Short mmCIF file of C-alpha atoms and ligand atoms in Angstrom, two decimals:
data_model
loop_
_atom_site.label_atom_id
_atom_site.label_comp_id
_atom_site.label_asym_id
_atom_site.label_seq_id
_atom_site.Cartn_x
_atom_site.Cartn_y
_atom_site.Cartn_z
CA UNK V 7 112.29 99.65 129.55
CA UNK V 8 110.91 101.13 126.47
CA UNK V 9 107.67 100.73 125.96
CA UNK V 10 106.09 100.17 121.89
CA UNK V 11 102.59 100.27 121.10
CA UNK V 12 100.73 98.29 118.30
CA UNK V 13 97.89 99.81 116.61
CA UNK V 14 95.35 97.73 114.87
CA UNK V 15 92.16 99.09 113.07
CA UNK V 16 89.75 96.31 112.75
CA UNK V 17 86.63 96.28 111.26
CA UNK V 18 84.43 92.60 110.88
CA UNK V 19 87.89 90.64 111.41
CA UNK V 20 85.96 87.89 113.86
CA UNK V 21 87.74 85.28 112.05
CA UNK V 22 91.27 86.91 112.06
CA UNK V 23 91.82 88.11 115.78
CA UNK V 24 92.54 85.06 117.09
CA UNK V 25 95.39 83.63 114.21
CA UNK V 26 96.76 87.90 114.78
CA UNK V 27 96.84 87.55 118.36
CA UNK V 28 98.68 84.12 118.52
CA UNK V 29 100.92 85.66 115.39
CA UNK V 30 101.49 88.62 118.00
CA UNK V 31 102.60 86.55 121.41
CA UNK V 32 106.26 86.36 120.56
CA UNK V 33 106.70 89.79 120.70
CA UNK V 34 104.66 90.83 123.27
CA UNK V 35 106.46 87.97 125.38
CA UNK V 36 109.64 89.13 124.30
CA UNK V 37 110.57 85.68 122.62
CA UNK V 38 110.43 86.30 119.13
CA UNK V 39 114.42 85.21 117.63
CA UNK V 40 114.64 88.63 115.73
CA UNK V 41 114.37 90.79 118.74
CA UNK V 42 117.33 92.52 120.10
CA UNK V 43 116.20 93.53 122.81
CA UNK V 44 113.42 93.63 125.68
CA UNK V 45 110.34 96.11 124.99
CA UNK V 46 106.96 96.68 127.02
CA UNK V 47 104.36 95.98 124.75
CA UNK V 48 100.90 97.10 124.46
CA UNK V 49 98.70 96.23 121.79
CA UNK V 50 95.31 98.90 120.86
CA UNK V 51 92.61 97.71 118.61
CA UNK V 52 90.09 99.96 117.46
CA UNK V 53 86.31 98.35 116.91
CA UNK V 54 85.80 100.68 113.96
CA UNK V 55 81.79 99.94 114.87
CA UNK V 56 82.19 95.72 113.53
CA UNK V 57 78.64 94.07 113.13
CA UNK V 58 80.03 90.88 113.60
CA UNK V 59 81.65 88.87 117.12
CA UNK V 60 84.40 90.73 116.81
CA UNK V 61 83.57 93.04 120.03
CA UNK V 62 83.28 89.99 122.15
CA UNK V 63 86.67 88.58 120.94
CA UNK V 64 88.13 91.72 121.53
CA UNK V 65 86.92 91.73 125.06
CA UNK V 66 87.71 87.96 125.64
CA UNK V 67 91.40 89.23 124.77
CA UNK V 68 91.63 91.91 126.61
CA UNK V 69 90.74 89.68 129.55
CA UNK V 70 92.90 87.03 128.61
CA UNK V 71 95.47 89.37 128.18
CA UNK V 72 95.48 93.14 129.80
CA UNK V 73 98.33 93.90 127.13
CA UNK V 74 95.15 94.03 124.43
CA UNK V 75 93.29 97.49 124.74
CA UNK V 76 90.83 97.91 122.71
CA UNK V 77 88.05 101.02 121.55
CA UNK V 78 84.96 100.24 120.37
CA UNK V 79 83.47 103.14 118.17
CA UNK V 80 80.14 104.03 117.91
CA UNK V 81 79.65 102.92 114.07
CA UNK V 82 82.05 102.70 111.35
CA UNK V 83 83.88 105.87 110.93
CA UNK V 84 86.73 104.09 108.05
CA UNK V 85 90.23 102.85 108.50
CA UNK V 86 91.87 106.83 108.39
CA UNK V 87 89.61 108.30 111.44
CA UNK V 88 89.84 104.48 113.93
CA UNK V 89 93.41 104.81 113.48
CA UNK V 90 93.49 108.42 115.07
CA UNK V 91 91.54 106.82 117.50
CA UNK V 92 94.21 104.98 118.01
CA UNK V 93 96.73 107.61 117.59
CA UNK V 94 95.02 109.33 120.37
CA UNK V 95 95.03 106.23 122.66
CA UNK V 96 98.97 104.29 122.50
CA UNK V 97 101.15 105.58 125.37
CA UNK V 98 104.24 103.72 124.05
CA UNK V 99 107.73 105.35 123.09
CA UNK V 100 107.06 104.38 119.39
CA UNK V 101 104.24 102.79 117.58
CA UNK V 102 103.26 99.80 114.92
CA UNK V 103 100.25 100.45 112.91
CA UNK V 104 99.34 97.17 111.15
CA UNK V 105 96.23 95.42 109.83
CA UNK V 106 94.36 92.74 111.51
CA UNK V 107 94.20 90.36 108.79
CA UNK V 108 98.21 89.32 109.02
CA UNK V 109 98.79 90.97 105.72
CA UNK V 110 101.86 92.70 107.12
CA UNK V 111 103.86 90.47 108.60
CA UNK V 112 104.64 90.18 112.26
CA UNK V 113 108.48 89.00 111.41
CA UNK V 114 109.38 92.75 109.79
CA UNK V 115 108.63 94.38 113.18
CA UNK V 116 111.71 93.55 114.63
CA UNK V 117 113.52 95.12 111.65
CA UNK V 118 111.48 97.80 112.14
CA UNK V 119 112.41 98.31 115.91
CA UNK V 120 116.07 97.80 115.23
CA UNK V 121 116.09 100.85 112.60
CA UNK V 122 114.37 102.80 115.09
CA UNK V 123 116.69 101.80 117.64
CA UNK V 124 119.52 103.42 115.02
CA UNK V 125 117.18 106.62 115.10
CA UNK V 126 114.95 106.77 112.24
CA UNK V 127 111.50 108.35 113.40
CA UNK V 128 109.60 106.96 110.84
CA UNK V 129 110.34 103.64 109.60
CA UNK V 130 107.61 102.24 106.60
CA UNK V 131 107.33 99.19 105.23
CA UNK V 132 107.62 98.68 101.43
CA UNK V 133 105.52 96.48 99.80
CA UNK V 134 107.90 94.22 97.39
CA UNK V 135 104.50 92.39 96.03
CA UNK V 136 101.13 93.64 96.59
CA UNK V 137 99.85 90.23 97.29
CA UNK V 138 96.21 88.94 95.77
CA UNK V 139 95.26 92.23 93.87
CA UNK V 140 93.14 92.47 90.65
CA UNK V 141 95.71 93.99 87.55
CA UNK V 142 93.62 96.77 87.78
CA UNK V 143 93.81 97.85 91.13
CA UNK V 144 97.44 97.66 90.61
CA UNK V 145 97.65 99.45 87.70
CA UNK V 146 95.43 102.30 88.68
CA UNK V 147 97.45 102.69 91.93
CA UNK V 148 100.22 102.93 89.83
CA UNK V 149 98.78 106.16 87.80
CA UNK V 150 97.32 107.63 91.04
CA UNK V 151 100.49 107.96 92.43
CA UNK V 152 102.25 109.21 89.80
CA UNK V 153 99.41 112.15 88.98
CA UNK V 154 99.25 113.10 93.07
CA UNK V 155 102.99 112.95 93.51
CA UNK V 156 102.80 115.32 89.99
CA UNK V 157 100.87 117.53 91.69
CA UNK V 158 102.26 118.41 95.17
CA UNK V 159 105.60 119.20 96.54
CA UNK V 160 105.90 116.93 98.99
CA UNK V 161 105.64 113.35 97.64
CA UNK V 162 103.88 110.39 99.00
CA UNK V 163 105.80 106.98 98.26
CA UNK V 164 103.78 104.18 96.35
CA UNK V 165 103.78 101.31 97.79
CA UNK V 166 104.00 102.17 100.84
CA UNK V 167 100.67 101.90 103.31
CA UNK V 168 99.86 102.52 106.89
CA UNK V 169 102.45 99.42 108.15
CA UNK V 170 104.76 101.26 109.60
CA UNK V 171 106.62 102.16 112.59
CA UNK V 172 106.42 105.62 114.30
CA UNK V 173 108.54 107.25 116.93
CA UNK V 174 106.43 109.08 119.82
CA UNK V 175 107.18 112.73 118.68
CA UNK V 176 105.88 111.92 114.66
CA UNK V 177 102.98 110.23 116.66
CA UNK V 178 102.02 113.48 118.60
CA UNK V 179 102.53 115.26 115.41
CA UNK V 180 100.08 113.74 113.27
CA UNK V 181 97.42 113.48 116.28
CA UNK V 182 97.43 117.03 116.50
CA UNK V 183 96.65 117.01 113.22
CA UNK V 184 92.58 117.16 113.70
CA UNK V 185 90.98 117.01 109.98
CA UNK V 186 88.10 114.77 110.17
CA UNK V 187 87.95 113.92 106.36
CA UNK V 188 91.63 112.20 106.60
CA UNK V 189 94.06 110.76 104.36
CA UNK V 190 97.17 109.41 106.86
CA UNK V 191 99.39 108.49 104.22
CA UNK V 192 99.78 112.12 103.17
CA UNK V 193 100.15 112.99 106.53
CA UNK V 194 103.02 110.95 107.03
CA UNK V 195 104.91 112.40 104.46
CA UNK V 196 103.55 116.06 105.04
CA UNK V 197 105.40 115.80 109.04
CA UNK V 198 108.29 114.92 107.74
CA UNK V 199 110.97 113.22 110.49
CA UNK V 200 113.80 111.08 109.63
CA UNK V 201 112.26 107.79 107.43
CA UNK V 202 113.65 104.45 106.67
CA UNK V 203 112.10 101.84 104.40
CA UNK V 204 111.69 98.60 105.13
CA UNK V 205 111.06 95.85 102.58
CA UNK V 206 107.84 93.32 103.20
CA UNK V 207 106.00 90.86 101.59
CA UNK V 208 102.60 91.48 101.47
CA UNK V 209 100.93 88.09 102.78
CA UNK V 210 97.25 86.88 101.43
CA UNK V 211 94.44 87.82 103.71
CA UNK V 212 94.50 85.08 106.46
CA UNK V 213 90.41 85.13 106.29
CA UNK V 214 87.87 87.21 105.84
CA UNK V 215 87.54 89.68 102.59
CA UNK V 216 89.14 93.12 101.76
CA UNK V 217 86.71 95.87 103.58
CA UNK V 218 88.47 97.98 100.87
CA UNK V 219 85.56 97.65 97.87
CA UNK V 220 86.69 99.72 94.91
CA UNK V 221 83.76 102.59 95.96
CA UNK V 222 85.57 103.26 99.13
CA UNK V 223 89.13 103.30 97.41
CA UNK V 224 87.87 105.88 94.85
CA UNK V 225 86.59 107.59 97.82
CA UNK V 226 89.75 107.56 99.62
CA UNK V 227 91.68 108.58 96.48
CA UNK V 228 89.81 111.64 95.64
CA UNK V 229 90.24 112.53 99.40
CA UNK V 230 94.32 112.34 99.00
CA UNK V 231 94.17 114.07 96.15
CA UNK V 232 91.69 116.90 97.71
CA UNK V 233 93.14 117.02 101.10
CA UNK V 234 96.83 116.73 99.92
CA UNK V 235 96.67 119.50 97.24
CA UNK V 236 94.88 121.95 95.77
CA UNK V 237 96.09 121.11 92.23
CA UNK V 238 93.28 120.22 90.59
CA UNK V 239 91.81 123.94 91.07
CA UNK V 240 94.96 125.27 89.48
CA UNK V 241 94.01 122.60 86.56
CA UNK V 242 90.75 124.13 86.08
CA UNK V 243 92.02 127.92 85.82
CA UNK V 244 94.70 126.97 83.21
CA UNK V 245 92.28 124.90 81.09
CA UNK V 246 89.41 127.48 81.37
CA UNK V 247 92.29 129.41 80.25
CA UNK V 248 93.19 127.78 77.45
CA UNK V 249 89.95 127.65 76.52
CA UNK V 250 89.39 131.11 76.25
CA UNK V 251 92.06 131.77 74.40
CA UNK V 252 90.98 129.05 71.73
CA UNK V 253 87.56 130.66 71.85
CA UNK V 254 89.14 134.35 71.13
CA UNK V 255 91.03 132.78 68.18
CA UNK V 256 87.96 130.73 66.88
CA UNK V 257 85.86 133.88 67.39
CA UNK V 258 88.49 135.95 65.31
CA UNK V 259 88.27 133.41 62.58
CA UNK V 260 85.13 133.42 62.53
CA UNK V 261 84.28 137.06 62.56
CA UNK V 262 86.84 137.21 59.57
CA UNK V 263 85.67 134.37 57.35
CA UNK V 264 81.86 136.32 57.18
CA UNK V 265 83.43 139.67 56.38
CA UNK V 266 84.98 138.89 53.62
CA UNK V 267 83.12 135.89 52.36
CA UNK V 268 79.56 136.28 53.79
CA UNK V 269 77.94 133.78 55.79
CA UNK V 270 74.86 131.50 54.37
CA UNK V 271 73.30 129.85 57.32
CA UNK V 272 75.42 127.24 58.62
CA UNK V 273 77.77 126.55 61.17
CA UNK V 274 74.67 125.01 63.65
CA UNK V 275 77.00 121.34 64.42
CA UNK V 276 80.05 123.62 64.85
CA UNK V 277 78.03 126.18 67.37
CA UNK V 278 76.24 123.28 68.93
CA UNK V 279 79.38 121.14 69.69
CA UNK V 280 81.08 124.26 71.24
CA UNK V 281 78.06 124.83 73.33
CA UNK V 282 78.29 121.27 74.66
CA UNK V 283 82.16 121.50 74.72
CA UNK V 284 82.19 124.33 77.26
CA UNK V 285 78.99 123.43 79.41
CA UNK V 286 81.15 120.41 80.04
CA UNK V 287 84.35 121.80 81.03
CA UNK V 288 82.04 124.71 83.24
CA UNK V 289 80.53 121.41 84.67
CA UNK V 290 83.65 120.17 85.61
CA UNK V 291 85.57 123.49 87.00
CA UNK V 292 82.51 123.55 89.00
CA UNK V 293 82.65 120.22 90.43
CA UNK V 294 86.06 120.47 91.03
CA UNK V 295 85.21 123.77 93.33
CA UNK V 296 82.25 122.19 94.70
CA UNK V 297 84.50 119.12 95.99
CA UNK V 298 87.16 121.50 97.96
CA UNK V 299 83.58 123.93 99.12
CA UNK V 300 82.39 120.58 100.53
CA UNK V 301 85.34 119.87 102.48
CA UNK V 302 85.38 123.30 104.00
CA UNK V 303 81.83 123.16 104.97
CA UNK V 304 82.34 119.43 106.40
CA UNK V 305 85.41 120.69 108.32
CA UNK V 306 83.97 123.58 109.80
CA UNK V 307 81.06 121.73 111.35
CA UNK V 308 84.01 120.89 113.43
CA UNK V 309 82.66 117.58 114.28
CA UNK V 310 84.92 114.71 116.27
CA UNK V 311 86.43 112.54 113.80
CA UNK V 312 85.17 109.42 115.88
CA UNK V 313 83.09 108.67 118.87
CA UNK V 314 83.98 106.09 121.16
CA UNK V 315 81.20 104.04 122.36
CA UNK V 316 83.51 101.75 125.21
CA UNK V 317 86.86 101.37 125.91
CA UNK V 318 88.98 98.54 127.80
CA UNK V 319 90.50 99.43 130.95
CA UNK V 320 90.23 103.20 132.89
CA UNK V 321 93.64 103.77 132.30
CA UNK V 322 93.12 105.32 128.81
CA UNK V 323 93.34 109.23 128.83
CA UNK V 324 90.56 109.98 127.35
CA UNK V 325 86.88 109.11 126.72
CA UNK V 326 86.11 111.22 123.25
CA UNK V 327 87.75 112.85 120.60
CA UNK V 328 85.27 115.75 121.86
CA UNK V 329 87.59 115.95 124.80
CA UNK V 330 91.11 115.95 123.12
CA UNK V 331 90.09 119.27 121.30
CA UNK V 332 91.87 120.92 125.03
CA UNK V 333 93.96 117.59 125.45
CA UNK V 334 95.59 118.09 121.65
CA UNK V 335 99.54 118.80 121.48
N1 UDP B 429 89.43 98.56 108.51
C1 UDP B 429 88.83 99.40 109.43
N2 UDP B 429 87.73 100.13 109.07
C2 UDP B 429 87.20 100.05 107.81
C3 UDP B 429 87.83 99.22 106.86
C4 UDP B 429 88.94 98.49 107.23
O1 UDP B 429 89.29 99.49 110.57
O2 UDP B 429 86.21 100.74 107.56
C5 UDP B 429 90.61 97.76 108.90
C6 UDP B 429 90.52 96.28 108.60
O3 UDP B 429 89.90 95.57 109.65
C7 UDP B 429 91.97 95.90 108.44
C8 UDP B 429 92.59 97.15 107.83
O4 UDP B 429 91.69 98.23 108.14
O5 UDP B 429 92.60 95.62 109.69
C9 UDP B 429 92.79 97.02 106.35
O6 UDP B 429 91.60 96.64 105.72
P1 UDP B 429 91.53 95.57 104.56
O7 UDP B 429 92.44 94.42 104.87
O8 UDP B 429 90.09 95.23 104.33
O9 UDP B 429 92.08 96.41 103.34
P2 UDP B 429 93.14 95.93 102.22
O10 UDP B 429 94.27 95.26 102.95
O11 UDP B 429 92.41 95.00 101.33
O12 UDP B 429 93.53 97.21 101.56
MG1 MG B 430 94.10 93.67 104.21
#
């Protein structure tokens, strides 16, 4: 029988994990209508280091219920790092990655299974409504998209999040994959493998609030952007260019206009605004080195991307993402 793992990040979800688990029986009792077919299931929550009950829910689960695993990190490493975590931990032939606060719905997994059934590796789900977001997330998710997927060869699909169904070898692929400062959604795309789309509704948050403030999006968008290309460098050498060559021409000008009609002393709001102009793109050239010097120094401290504090069961394979560094395909 083949076996499908479900991963679930959850972070402060106390008052979710209960509605998600009940959501989840039907398939992991095989009885949900859509299903064609009879899977083992396992189910793998990560504790991404909650401060509220959720630990001991977890736990009551798990011995409820053996099919719930769960990892409890140490602290809160962020959704991208508890789901390798997780990556590192499924043993099933193929894997769901979902939230914990029913947002992706449990019905589309069957759909999911089915297409992977007919060989896709990689099947997403496509958000057809983004649910209860502000206009302006929307519409600056919109224009992030469009700029990364401007800048890089490989494109990552909007709308499209971490729901999604992977088969076991695009699972080993992106778990050997050992970047601590993550971005999964480019990763998906960057391995490739045969995908499918799969149309969902985004639900409302069944309780709880989003753990996704804007400061930690903006975060996690400058980190696609700087671990998925290295455009923005490329940005700054063409506009210092430019600049230059604007400065040459000005300077020619310049040079010109006092030969052949002198100069009385003026000119200080032109030379003053150029100062400022080019102190401010230097400033920014620099910051957009210092960002991609950052993330070299930050990788090569070569720390684990998470620590796990406790795990359910002695079955799992390993303890620490110290250990996988030998353990990694
Ligand atoms: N999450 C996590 N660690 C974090 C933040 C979020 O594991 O640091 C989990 C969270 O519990 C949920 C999923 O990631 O299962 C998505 O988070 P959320 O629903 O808050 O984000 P949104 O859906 O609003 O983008
Ligand atoms: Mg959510």
């Amino acid at each position: 029988m083949k076996k499908i793992s479900l991963l679930i990040p959850v972070y402060n979800e106390e008052a979710s994990l209960d509605a998600l688990y009940t959501a989840l029986v039907p398939l992991l009792d095989n009885t949900h209508p859509a299903l064609k077919d009879r899977y083992e299931w396992e189910v793998m929550m990560i504790d991404d280091g909650s401060r509220d009950n959720t630990h001991a829910i977890l736990l009551r689960l798990h011995l409820r219920d053996p099919r719930i695993r769960y990892a409890r990190l140490s602290r809160n490493f962020g959704k991208e790092n508890a789901m390798l975590a997780g990556f590192d931990r499924v043993t099933g032939d193929c894997m769901v990655i979902m939230d914990a606060d029913l947002q992706h719905p449990v019905d589309t997994i069957p759909e999911m299974i089915a297409q992977w059934e007919d060989g896709w590796e990689d099947v997403y789900g496509r958000r057809l409504s983004r649910g209860k977001e502000s206009i302006l997330r929307k519409g600056l998710t919109k224009v992030y998209y469009s700029l990364l997927n401007r800048s890089t060869r490989v494109d990552v699909l909007p709308d499209v999040g971490d729901f999604r169904l992977l088969d076991r070898k695009a699972i080993d692929a992106i778990r050997g994959m050992r970047e601590s400062q993550r971005y999964t959604k480019g990763l998906y795309c960057w391995v490739g493998f045969k995908k499918k789309g799969v149309d969902f509704v985004t639900a409302d948050r069944i309780a709880g609030e989003t753990k996704m403030k804007p400061g930690r999006l903006l975060n996690l968008a400058l980190e696609g952007i700087t671990s998925y290309t290295t455009a923005p460098l490329r940005f700054a050498s063409v506009a210092g260019f430019i600049i230059s060559l604007a400065s040459i021409a000005y300077m020619i000008y310049v040079v010109c206009k006092t030969l052949i009609f002198g100069e009385p002393i003026q000119g200080f709001p032109t030379l003053i605004c150029t100062i400022l102009f080019l102190g401010g793109c230097q400033l920014i050239a620099l910051g957009i080195i210092g960002e991609y010097i950052g993330k070299i120094y930050n990788e090569t401290k070569q720390r684990p991307a998470y620590i796990v504090a406790e795990e359910s069961g002695d079955s799992c394979p390993d303890t620490s993402d110290t250990d996988n560094k030998t353990t990694t395909p």
